[in-house]
Structures are given as C-alpha cells and as structure tokens.
mmCIF file of N, CA, C and O in Angstrom:
data_model
loop_
_atom_site.group_PDB
_atom_site.id
_atom_site.type_symbol
_atom_site.label_atom_id
_atom_site.label_comp_id
_atom_site.label_asym_id
_atom_site.label_seq_id
_atom_site.Cartn_x
_atom_site.Cartn_y
_atom_site.Cartn_z
ATOM 1 N N MET A 14 -233.119 132.652 68.526
ATOM 2 C CA MET A 14 -233.027 131.821 70.323
ATOM 3 C C MET A 14 -234.461 131.219 70.041
ATOM 4 O O MET A 14 -234.776 131.976 70.571
ATOM 5 N N SER A 15 -234.244 129.853 70.591
ATOM 6 C CA SER A 15 -235.037 129.314 71.144
ATOM 7 C C SER A 15 -236.111 129.490 72.469
ATOM 8 O O SER A 15 -235.469 129.469 72.926
ATOM 9 N N ALA A 16 -236.665 128.877 72.284
ATOM 10 C CA ALA A 16 -238.104 129.079 73.318
ATOM 11 C C ALA A 16 -237.716 128.346 74.732
ATOM 12 O O ALA A 16 -237.274 128.894 75.663
ATOM 13 N N ALA A 17 -237.061 127.701 74.514
ATOM 14 C CA ALA A 17 -237.087 126.704 75.956
ATOM 15 C C ALA A 17 -235.730 127.280 76.516
ATOM 16 O O ALA A 17 -234.971 127.516 77.765
ATOM 17 N N LEU A 18 -234.649 128.043 75.447
ATOM 18 C CA LEU A 18 -233.186 128.290 76.127
ATOM 19 C C LEU A 18 -233.512 129.563 76.543
ATOM 20 O O LEU A 18 -232.609 130.093 77.758
ATOM 21 N N ARG A 19 -234.322 130.677 76.028
ATOM 22 C CA ARG A 19 -234.967 131.435 77.244
ATOM 23 C C ARG A 19 -235.587 131.267 77.525
ATOM 24 O O ARG A 19 -235.663 132.589 79.283
ATOM 25 N N LEU A 20 -236.101 130.590 78.285
ATOM 26 C CA LEU A 20 -236.742 129.588 80.065
ATOM 27 C C LEU A 20 -235.282 129.490 81.006
ATOM 28 O O LEU A 20 -236.059 129.370 81.758
ATOM 29 N N LEU A 21 -234.930 129.080 80.146
ATOM 30 C CA LEU A 21 -233.924 128.596 81.002
ATOM 31 C C LEU A 21 -233.485 129.106 82.193
ATOM 32 O O LEU A 21 -232.662 128.996 83.642
ATOM 33 N N PRO A 22 -232.776 130.519 82.204
ATOM 34 C CA PRO A 22 -232.740 131.703 83.976
ATOM 35 C C PRO A 22 -234.481 130.925 84.262
ATOM 36 O O PRO A 22 -234.022 130.864 85.578
ATOM 37 N N LEU A 23 -235.142 131.626 83.638
ATOM 38 C CA LEU A 23 -236.188 130.947 84.696
ATOM 39 C C LEU A 23 -236.422 129.745 85.093
ATOM 40 O O LEU A 23 -236.387 129.556 86.815
ATOM 41 N N LEU A 24 -236.491 129.034 84.932
ATOM 42 C CA LEU A 24 -236.658 127.634 85.575
ATOM 43 C C LEU A 24 -235.489 127.615 86.054
ATOM 44 O O LEU A 24 -235.542 127.277 87.659
ATOM 45 N N LEU A 25 -233.974 127.730 86.090
ATOM 46 C CA LEU A 25 -233.547 127.270 86.776
ATOM 47 C C LEU A 25 -233.159 128.417 87.659
ATOM 48 O O LEU A 25 -233.259 127.819 89.351
ATOM 49 N N ALA A 26 -233.588 129.418 88.282
ATOM 50 C CA ALA A 26 -234.049 130.258 89.400
ATOM 51 C C ALA A 26 -235.035 130.164 90.550
ATOM 52 O O ALA A 26 -235.057 129.981 91.149
ATOM 53 N N VAL A 27 -236.418 129.657 89.545
ATOM 54 C CA VAL A 27 -236.886 128.785 90.397
ATOM 55 C C VAL A 27 -237.030 127.559 90.955
ATOM 56 O O VAL A 27 -237.518 127.632 92.287
ATOM 57 N N GLY A 28 -236.129 126.775 90.163
ATOM 58 C CA GLY A 28 -235.812 125.339 90.919
ATOM 59 C C GLY A 28 -233.777 125.357 92.247
ATOM 60 O O GLY A 28 -234.797 125.126 93.264
ATOM 61 N N LEU A 29 -234.066 126.413 92.062
ATOM 62 C CA LEU A 29 -232.764 127.130 93.152
ATOM 63 C C LEU A 29 -233.255 127.792 94.590
ATOM 64 O O LEU A 29 -233.044 127.286 95.771
ATOM 65 N N SER A 30 -234.459 127.945 94.020
ATOM 66 C CA SER A 30 -235.004 128.655 95.112
ATOM 67 C C SER A 30 -235.947 127.846 95.883
ATOM 68 O O SER A 30 -236.092 128.279 96.998
ATOM 69 N N GLY A 31 -236.269 126.777 95.289
ATOM 70 C CA GLY A 31 -237.638 125.769 95.854
ATOM 71 C C GLY A 31 -236.422 125.201 96.828
ATOM 72 O O GLY A 31 -237.192 124.274 97.652
ATOM 73 N N CYS A 32 -235.390 125.075 96.670
ATOM 74 C CA CYS A 32 -234.160 124.483 97.833
ATOM 75 C C CYS A 32 -234.540 124.244 99.080
ATOM 76 O O CYS A 32 -234.257 125.684 99.163
ATOM 77 N N GLY A 33 -234.519 122.954 99.854
ATOM 78 C CA GLY A 33 -235.624 122.906 101.406
ATOM 79 C C GLY A 33 -234.028 124.190 102.688
ATOM 80 O O GLY A 33 -234.418 124.968 102.547
ATOM 81 N N THR A 34 -232.851 123.390 102.669
ATOM 82 C CA THR A 34 -231.759 124.022 103.223
ATOM 83 C C THR A 34 -231.058 124.789 102.670
ATOM 84 O O THR A 34 -230.232 125.893 103.717
ATOM 85 N N LEU A 35 -230.596 125.172 101.751
ATOM 86 C CA LEU A 35 -230.013 126.055 101.484
ATOM 87 C C LEU A 35 -230.895 127.505 100.516
ATOM 88 O O LEU A 35 -230.860 128.522 99.980
ATOM 89 N N GLY A 36 -232.039 127.388 100.853
ATOM 90 C CA GLY A 36 -233.199 128.345 100.293
ATOM 91 C C GLY A 36 -233.341 129.575 100.487
ATOM 92 O O GLY A 36 -233.047 130.555 99.657
ATOM 93 N N SER A 37 -232.865 130.445 101.578
ATOM 94 C CA SER A 37 -232.191 132.098 102.092
ATOM 95 C C SER A 37 -231.423 132.360 101.255
ATOM 96 O O SER A 37 -230.636 133.400 100.363
ATOM 97 N N ARG A 38 -230.118 131.697 101.118
ATOM 98 C CA ARG A 38 -229.251 131.723 99.921
ATOM 99 C C ARG A 38 -229.105 131.765 98.993
ATOM 100 O O ARG A 38 -228.712 132.459 98.694
ATOM 101 N N LEU A 39 -229.890 130.883 98.296
ATOM 102 C CA LEU A 39 -230.727 129.925 96.790
ATOM 103 C C LEU A 39 -231.310 131.599 96.666
ATOM 104 O O LEU A 39 -231.461 131.804 95.406
ATOM 105 N N ALA A 40 -232.344 131.453 97.628
ATOM 106 C CA ALA A 40 -233.314 132.744 96.850
ATOM 107 C C ALA A 40 -231.949 134.310 96.123
ATOM 108 O O ALA A 40 -232.389 134.462 95.050
ATOM 109 N N GLY A 41 -231.703 134.217 96.899
ATOM 110 C CA GLY A 41 -231.247 135.490 96.771
ATOM 111 C C GLY A 41 -229.619 135.323 95.636
ATOM 112 O O GLY A 41 -229.892 136.347 94.708
ATOM 113 N N ASP A 42 -229.313 133.853 95.334
ATOM 114 C CA ASP A 42 -228.491 133.783 93.997
ATOM 115 C C ASP A 42 -229.358 134.189 93.280
ATOM 116 O O ASP A 42 -228.617 134.212 92.121
ATOM 117 N N SER A 43 -230.658 133.328 93.386
ATOM 118 C CA SER A 43 -231.702 132.816 91.786
ATOM 119 C C SER A 43 -232.184 134.618 92.203
ATOM 120 O O SER A 43 -232.113 134.672 90.586
ATOM 121 N N ALA A 44 -232.407 135.703 92.234
ATOM 122 C CA ALA A 44 -232.731 136.626 92.246
ATOM 123 C C ALA A 44 -231.516 137.755 91.408
ATOM 124 O O ALA A 44 -231.831 138.756 90.556
ATOM 125 N N ASN A 45 -230.616 137.549 91.817
ATOM 126 C CA ASN A 45 -229.681 137.990 91.199
ATOM 127 C C ASN A 45 -229.138 137.415 90.084
ATOM 128 O O ASN A 45 -228.731 138.185 89.247
ATOM 129 N N LEU A 46 -229.288 136.040 89.307
ATOM 130 C CA LEU A 46 -229.145 135.601 88.397
ATOM 131 C C LEU A 46 -229.955 136.449 87.721
ATOM 132 O O LEU A 46 -230.318 135.884 86.103
ATOM 133 N N LEU A 47 -231.868 136.330 88.221
ATOM 134 C CA LEU A 47 -232.877 136.521 87.096
ATOM 135 C C LEU A 47 -232.095 138.331 87.102
ATOM 136 O O LEU A 47 -232.153 138.531 85.823
ATOM 137 N N ALA A 48 -231.729 139.591 87.629
ATOM 138 C CA ALA A 48 -231.060 140.736 86.575
ATOM 139 C C ALA A 48 -230.335 140.445 86.304
ATOM 140 O O ALA A 48 -230.345 141.364 85.335
ATOM 141 N N TYR A 49 -228.911 140.006 86.692
ATOM 142 C CA TYR A 49 -227.855 139.247 85.801
ATOM 143 C C TYR A 49 -229.058 139.158 84.045
ATOM 144 O O TYR A 49 -228.242 139.968 82.927
ATOM 145 N N HIS A 50 -230.129 138.440 84.277
ATOM 146 C CA HIS A 50 -230.687 137.944 82.646
ATOM 147 C C HIS A 50 -231.032 139.769 82.314
ATOM 148 O O HIS A 50 -230.689 139.244 81.315
ATOM 149 N N ALA A 51 -232.053 140.063 83.284
ATOM 150 C CA ALA A 51 -232.573 140.984 82.431
ATOM 151 C C ALA A 51 -231.067 142.023 81.805
ATOM 152 O O ALA A 51 -231.860 142.680 81.020
ATOM 153 N N HIS A 52 -230.250 141.855 82.493
ATOM 154 C CA HIS A 52 -228.757 142.907 82.152
ATOM 155 C C HIS A 52 -228.195 142.644 80.967
ATOM 156 O O HIS A 52 -228.451 143.411 80.082
ATOM 157 N N VAL A 53 -227.947 141.145 80.403
ATOM 158 C CA VAL A 53 -227.129 140.941 79.699
ATOM 159 C C VAL A 53 -228.598 140.904 78.242
ATOM 160 O O VAL A 53 -227.814 140.749 77.423
ATOM 161 N N ARG A 54 -229.989 140.733 78.652
ATOM 162 C CA ARG A 54 -230.472 140.933 77.316
ATOM 163 C C ARG A 54 -231.065 141.560 76.665
ATOM 164 O O ARG A 54 -230.686 142.229 75.851
ATOM 165 N N SER A 55 -230.038 142.840 77.321
ATOM 166 C CA SER A 55 -229.882 144.014 77.156
ATOM 167 C C SER A 55 -229.061 145.214 76.292
ATOM 168 O O SER A 55 -229.338 145.155 75.706
ATOM 169 N N LEU A 56 -228.072 143.791 76.468
ATOM 170 C CA LEU A 56 -226.372 144.147 75.835
ATOM 171 C C LEU A 56 -226.383 144.428 74.360
ATOM 172 O O LEU A 56 -226.764 143.575 73.456
ATOM 173 N N SER A 57 -225.492 145.367 73.554
ATOM 174 C CA SER A 57 -225.786 145.236 72.325
ATOM 175 C C SER A 57 -224.744 144.200 72.063
ATOM 176 O O SER A 57 -224.297 143.558 73.057
ATOM 177 N N ALA A 58 -224.581 143.748 70.978
ATOM 178 C CA ALA A 58 -223.481 143.005 70.077
ATOM 179 C C ALA A 58 -221.438 143.384 71.217
ATOM 180 O O ALA A 58 -221.250 142.390 71.487
ATOM 181 N N ALA A 59 -221.967 144.446 71.056
ATOM 182 C CA ALA A 59 -220.093 144.738 71.313
ATOM 183 C C ALA A 59 -220.211 145.307 72.887
ATOM 184 O O ALA A 59 -218.946 144.698 73.516
ATOM 185 N N GLU A 60 -220.937 145.436 74.148
ATOM 186 C CA GLU A 60 -221.477 144.599 74.622
ATOM 187 C C GLU A 60 -221.022 143.571 75.195
ATOM 188 O O GLU A 60 -220.765 143.255 76.804
ATOM 189 N N TRP A 61 -221.945 142.439 74.670
ATOM 190 C CA TRP A 61 -221.812 141.965 75.368
ATOM 191 C C TRP A 61 -220.709 140.843 75.074
ATOM 192 O O TRP A 61 -220.395 140.218 76.091
ATOM 193 N N ALA A 62 -220.269 141.273 74.295
ATOM 194 C CA ALA A 62 -219.077 140.937 73.290
ATOM 195 C C ALA A 62 -217.005 140.942 75.038
ATOM 196 O O ALA A 62 -217.205 139.969 75.406
ATOM 197 N N LYS A 63 -217.924 142.245 75.783
ATOM 198 C CA LYS A 63 -216.928 142.545 76.340
ATOM 199 C C LYS A 63 -216.819 142.034 77.849
ATOM 200 O O LYS A 63 -216.219 141.378 78.281
ATOM 201 N N GLU A 64 -218.118 141.982 77.502
ATOM 202 C CA GLU A 64 -219.429 141.333 79.025
ATOM 203 C C GLU A 64 -218.825 139.621 79.413
ATOM 204 O O GLU A 64 -218.925 138.745 80.418
ATOM 205 N N ASN A 65 -218.368 139.355 77.865
ATOM 206 C CA ASN A 65 -218.585 137.574 78.013
ATOM 207 C C ASN A 65 -216.739 137.354 77.877
ATOM 208 O O ASN A 65 -216.396 136.903 78.912
ATOM 209 N N GLU A 66 -216.299 138.195 77.573
ATOM 210 C CA GLU A 66 -214.125 138.253 77.908
ATOM 211 C C GLU A 66 -214.416 138.587 79.319
ATOM 212 O O GLU A 66 -213.164 137.975 80.111
ATOM 213 N N GLN A 67 -214.680 139.743 80.147
ATOM 214 C CA GLN A 67 -214.372 139.777 81.142
ATOM 215 C C GLN A 67 -215.719 138.887 82.511
ATOM 216 O O GLN A 67 -214.628 138.773 83.750
ATOM 217 N N SER A 68 -216.341 138.236 81.623
ATOM 218 C CA SER A 68 -216.676 137.525 83.193
ATOM 219 C C SER A 68 -216.537 135.196 82.865
ATOM 220 O O SER A 68 -217.175 134.888 83.954
ATOM 221 N N ARG A 69 -215.371 135.384 82.134
ATOM 222 C CA ARG A 69 -215.582 133.697 82.051
ATOM 223 C C ARG A 69 -214.843 133.471 83.053
ATOM 224 O O ARG A 69 -213.506 133.866 83.750
ATOM 225 N N PRO A 70 -215.669 131.828 83.653
ATOM 226 C CA PRO A 70 -215.453 131.052 85.568
ATOM 227 C C PRO A 70 -214.324 131.143 85.170
ATOM 228 O O PRO A 70 -213.577 130.237 84.156
ATOM 229 N N GLY A 71 -214.007 130.643 85.838
ATOM 230 C CA GLY A 71 -211.663 129.904 85.940
ATOM 231 C C GLY A 71 -212.479 128.167 86.301
ATOM 232 O O GLY A 71 -213.732 127.875 86.276
ATOM 233 N N LYS A 72 -211.282 127.134 85.771
ATOM 234 C CA LYS A 72 -211.070 126.334 86.259
ATOM 235 C C LYS A 72 -212.421 125.581 87.433
ATOM 236 O O LYS A 72 -213.236 124.602 87.910
ATOM 237 N N ASP A 73 -211.987 126.761 88.702
ATOM 238 C CA ASP A 73 -211.979 125.807 89.937
ATOM 239 C C ASP A 73 -213.602 126.110 90.145
ATOM 240 O O ASP A 73 -213.878 126.349 91.382
ATOM 241 N N ASP A 74 -214.477 127.265 89.221
ATOM 242 C CA ASP A 74 -215.387 128.489 90.282
ATOM 243 C C ASP A 74 -216.578 127.420 90.470
ATOM 244 O O ASP A 74 -216.355 126.630 89.680
ATOM 245 N N GLY A 75 -216.902 127.936 91.622
ATOM 246 C CA GLY A 75 -217.995 127.114 91.359
ATOM 247 C C GLY A 75 -219.300 126.903 90.800
ATOM 248 O O GLY A 75 -218.605 127.874 89.505
ATOM 249 N N ASP A 76 -219.777 126.947 91.232
ATOM 250 C CA ASP A 76 -221.709 126.959 90.406
ATOM 251 C C ASP A 76 -222.265 128.505 89.103
ATOM 252 O O ASP A 76 -222.555 128.844 88.914
ATOM 253 N N LEU A 77 -222.364 128.864 90.579
ATOM 254 C CA LEU A 77 -223.063 130.303 90.413
ATOM 255 C C LEU A 77 -221.850 131.120 89.700
ATOM 256 O O LEU A 77 -222.684 131.281 88.298
ATOM 257 N N PRO A 78 -220.952 131.022 89.192
ATOM 258 C CA PRO A 78 -219.539 131.981 88.228
ATOM 259 C C PRO A 78 -220.706 131.049 86.966
ATOM 260 O O PRO A 78 -219.985 131.470 85.917
ATOM 261 N N ARG A 79 -220.420 129.596 86.547
ATOM 262 C CA ARG A 79 -220.696 129.561 86.072
ATOM 263 C C ARG A 79 -222.108 129.261 85.624
ATOM 264 O O ARG A 79 -222.238 130.042 83.792
ATOM 265 N N LEU A 80 -223.132 129.116 86.156
ATOM 266 C CA LEU A 80 -224.150 129.915 86.196
ATOM 267 C C LEU A 80 -224.644 130.978 85.198
ATOM 268 O O LEU A 80 -225.327 131.348 83.997
ATOM 269 N N ARG A 81 -224.086 132.224 85.605
ATOM 270 C CA ARG A 81 -223.942 133.085 84.910
ATOM 271 C C ARG A 81 -223.149 133.304 83.779
ATOM 272 O O ARG A 81 -223.596 133.684 82.757
ATOM 273 N N GLN A 82 -222.344 132.391 83.224
ATOM 274 C CA GLN A 82 -221.753 131.948 82.352
ATOM 275 C C GLN A 82 -222.927 131.945 81.192
ATOM 276 O O GLN A 82 -223.135 132.645 79.667
ATOM 277 N N ALA A 83 -223.437 131.100 81.342
ATOM 278 C CA ALA A 83 -224.253 130.639 80.898
ATOM 279 C C ALA A 83 -225.459 131.525 81.165
ATOM 280 O O ALA A 83 -225.722 130.931 79.418
ATOM 281 N N VAL A 84 -226.488 132.361 81.667
ATOM 282 C CA VAL A 84 -227.096 132.851 81.029
ATOM 283 C C VAL A 84 -226.338 133.740 80.501
ATOM 284 O O VAL A 84 -227.602 134.071 79.034
ATOM 285 N N LEU A 85 -225.227 134.440 80.238
ATOM 286 C CA LEU A 85 -224.666 135.315 79.299
ATOM 287 C C LEU A 85 -225.020 134.278 77.853
ATOM 288 O O LEU A 85 -225.316 135.154 76.936
ATOM 289 N N LEU A 86 -224.456 133.380 77.795
ATOM 290 C CA LEU A 86 -224.518 133.016 76.279
ATOM 291 C C LEU A 86 -225.962 133.172 76.160
ATOM 292 O O LEU A 86 -225.698 132.462 75.360
ATOM 293 N N ALA A 87 -226.803 132.204 76.940
ATOM 294 C CA ALA A 87 -228.049 132.366 76.384
ATOM 295 C C ALA A 87 -228.453 134.104 75.732
ATOM 296 O O ALA A 87 -230.434 133.717 75.967
ATOM 297 N N ALA A 88 -228.304 134.662 76.425
ATOM 298 C CA ALA A 88 -228.266 136.398 75.481
ATOM 299 C C ALA A 88 -229.147 136.904 74.463
ATOM 300 O O ALA A 88 -228.336 135.765 73.201
ATOM 301 N N PRO A 89 -230.241 137.101 73.741
ATOM 302 C CA PRO A 89 -230.179 137.448 72.149
ATOM 303 C C PRO A 89 -228.392 137.811 71.222
ATOM 304 O O PRO A 89 -228.704 137.603 70.777
ATOM 305 N N SER A 90 -228.028 138.596 72.398
ATOM 306 C CA SER A 90 -227.069 139.549 71.573
ATOM 307 C C SER A 90 -225.397 137.600 71.017
ATOM 308 O O SER A 90 -224.830 137.672 70.859
ATOM 309 N N ALA A 91 -226.485 136.787 71.658
ATOM 310 C CA ALA A 91 -225.414 135.506 72.008
ATOM 311 C C ALA A 91 -225.298 134.965 70.516
ATOM 312 O O ALA A 91 -226.123 135.449 69.301
ATOM 313 N N THR A 92 -223.929 134.205 69.637
ATOM 314 C CA THR A 92 -224.236 133.784 68.775
ATOM 315 C C THR A 92 -224.875 131.931 68.616
ATOM 316 O O THR A 92 -224.977 131.948 69.638
ATOM 317 N N PRO A 93 -225.929 131.484 67.762
ATOM 318 C CA PRO A 93 -226.411 129.990 67.586
ATOM 319 C C PRO A 93 -225.243 129.060 68.572
ATOM 320 O O PRO A 93 -225.808 128.881 69.186
ATOM 321 N N ARG A 94 -223.528 129.186 68.366
ATOM 322 C CA ARG A 94 -222.782 128.967 69.265
ATOM 323 C C ARG A 94 -222.690 128.269 70.494
ATOM 324 O O ARG A 94 -222.648 127.548 71.631
ATOM 325 N N ASP A 95 -222.863 130.060 70.982
ATOM 326 C CA ASP A 95 -223.267 130.407 72.439
ATOM 327 C C ASP A 95 -223.869 129.472 72.476
ATOM 328 O O ASP A 95 -224.485 129.287 73.819
ATOM 329 N N HIS A 96 -224.831 129.719 71.979
ATOM 330 C CA HIS A 96 -226.232 129.577 72.615
ATOM 331 C C HIS A 96 -226.374 128.042 72.935
ATOM 332 O O HIS A 96 -226.863 127.055 73.594
ATOM 333 N N ALA A 97 -225.711 127.099 71.617
ATOM 334 C CA ALA A 97 -225.178 125.530 72.566
ATOM 335 C C ALA A 97 -225.227 125.332 73.282
ATOM 336 O O ALA A 97 -224.720 124.622 74.017
ATOM 337 N N ARG A 98 -223.492 126.726 73.954
ATOM 338 C CA ARG A 98 -222.289 125.988 74.480
ATOM 339 C C ARG A 98 -223.165 126.822 75.888
ATOM 340 O O ARG A 98 -223.057 126.095 76.912
ATOM 341 N N ALA A 99 -224.400 127.812 76.289
ATOM 342 C CA ALA A 99 -225.401 127.733 77.238
ATOM 343 C C ALA A 99 -226.015 126.302 77.547
ATOM 344 O O ALA A 99 -226.305 126.235 79.320
ATOM 345 N N LEU A 100 -226.961 125.676 77.003
ATOM 346 C CA LEU A 100 -227.190 124.626 77.185
ATOM 347 C C LEU A 100 -226.840 123.481 77.782
ATOM 348 O O LEU A 100 -226.913 122.713 79.227
ATOM 349 N N GLN A 101 -225.479 123.221 77.073
ATOM 350 C CA GLN A 101 -224.262 122.499 77.310
ATOM 351 C C GLN A 101 -223.858 122.900 78.745
ATOM 352 O O GLN A 101 -223.859 122.372 79.892
ATOM 353 N N LEU A 102 -224.002 123.816 79.284
ATOM 354 C CA LEU A 102 -223.542 124.821 80.924
ATOM 355 C C LEU A 102 -224.310 124.345 81.383
ATOM 356 O O LEU A 102 -224.100 123.057 82.964
ATOM 357 N N PHE A 103 -225.905 124.504 81.347
ATOM 358 C CA PHE A 103 -227.124 123.941 82.409
ATOM 359 C C PHE A 103 -226.906 122.811 82.480
ATOM 360 O O PHE A 103 -227.073 122.619 83.830
ATOM 361 N N GLU A 104 -226.912 122.104 81.257
ATOM 362 C CA GLU A 104 -226.988 120.427 81.422
ATOM 363 C C GLU A 104 -226.197 120.345 82.271
ATOM 364 O O GLU A 104 -225.830 119.143 83.132
ATOM 365 N N GLN A 105 -224.626 120.512 82.472
ATOM 366 C CA GLN A 105 -223.542 119.936 82.231
ATOM 367 C C GLN A 105 -223.744 120.438 84.307
ATOM 368 O O GLN A 105 -223.603 119.208 85.927
ATOM 369 N N ILE A 106 -224.267 121.885 84.450
ATOM 370 C CA ILE A 106 -224.817 122.041 85.626
ATOM 371 C C ILE A 106 -225.439 120.954 86.760
ATOM 372 O O ILE A 106 -225.046 120.028 88.107
ATOM 373 N N GLU A 107 -226.653 120.319 86.111
ATOM 374 C CA GLU A 107 -227.619 120.162 86.278
ATOM 375 C C GLU A 107 -227.440 118.046 86.162
ATOM 376 O O GLU A 107 -227.789 117.776 87.873
ATOM 377 N N LYS A 108 -226.750 117.997 85.242
ATOM 378 C CA LYS A 108 -225.977 116.844 86.084
ATOM 379 C C LYS A 108 -225.063 116.581 86.927
ATOM 380 O O LYS A 108 -225.109 115.278 87.865
ATOM 381 N N GLU A 109 -224.370 117.599 88.024
ATOM 382 C CA GLU A 109 -223.357 116.791 88.545
ATOM 383 C C GLU A 109 -224.326 117.527 90.380
ATOM 384 O O GLU A 109 -223.454 117.411 90.954
ATOM 385 N N ARG A 110 -225.807 118.047 89.928
ATOM 386 C CA ARG A 110 -226.282 117.891 91.850
ATOM 387 C C ARG A 110 -226.985 116.908 91.475
ATOM 388 O O ARG A 110 -227.787 117.142 92.605
ATOM 389 N N ARG A 111 -227.215 115.602 90.528
ATOM 390 C CA ARG A 111 -228.026 114.517 90.994
ATOM 391 C C ARG A 111 -227.581 113.917 91.472
ATOM 392 O O ARG A 111 -226.311 113.680 92.016
#
C-alpha cells in the first residue's frame, strides 16, 4: 500500500477535528475513525472480507459511514483495487465538501 494511502485516515481525522462550528462532534467522529482505522489494520484477510460485507454504506448514508468504508478499503488486508476505491471515496467526499 502506498504511503499516501496509509496517511489518508490520519490526514482526514486531523482535518475534521480542526473544523470550527462542529468541532466537538467532529473531534469525536475523528477519534472514532482513528480507532476504526487501528481495528481494520489488524484484521486478517478473512476478517477483513467479513467486515467489508457487513459495513457497506447505503446510497443515502452520510459522510461518516462512507469515510468508515474508505478507511476499511485502505486497510493492509484490502486488495489494490480496494485501495484505489478508497482513494476515490476520499476524493469524492472531499469534492462534495468544497
């Protein structure tokens, strides 16, 4: 996995925690995303596949479920195709926030 992809969850969390008016809620969301990142990094391939099956966000879900999915897809147990999808999700969410 590329170094940039490994850093995305951390950069995202730092960016979210610095937001002004929603600071406390986003700080909590950031902490949860970082904890989830730590969890998914430790999953075996079989555990990762099960987590991926159970955690797919719905079409109308908000940013947090989509961010969790992107963090999952960026995990070491994911395939290169999943890593590419993680980058797409991060970029899509970023564009929507502009």
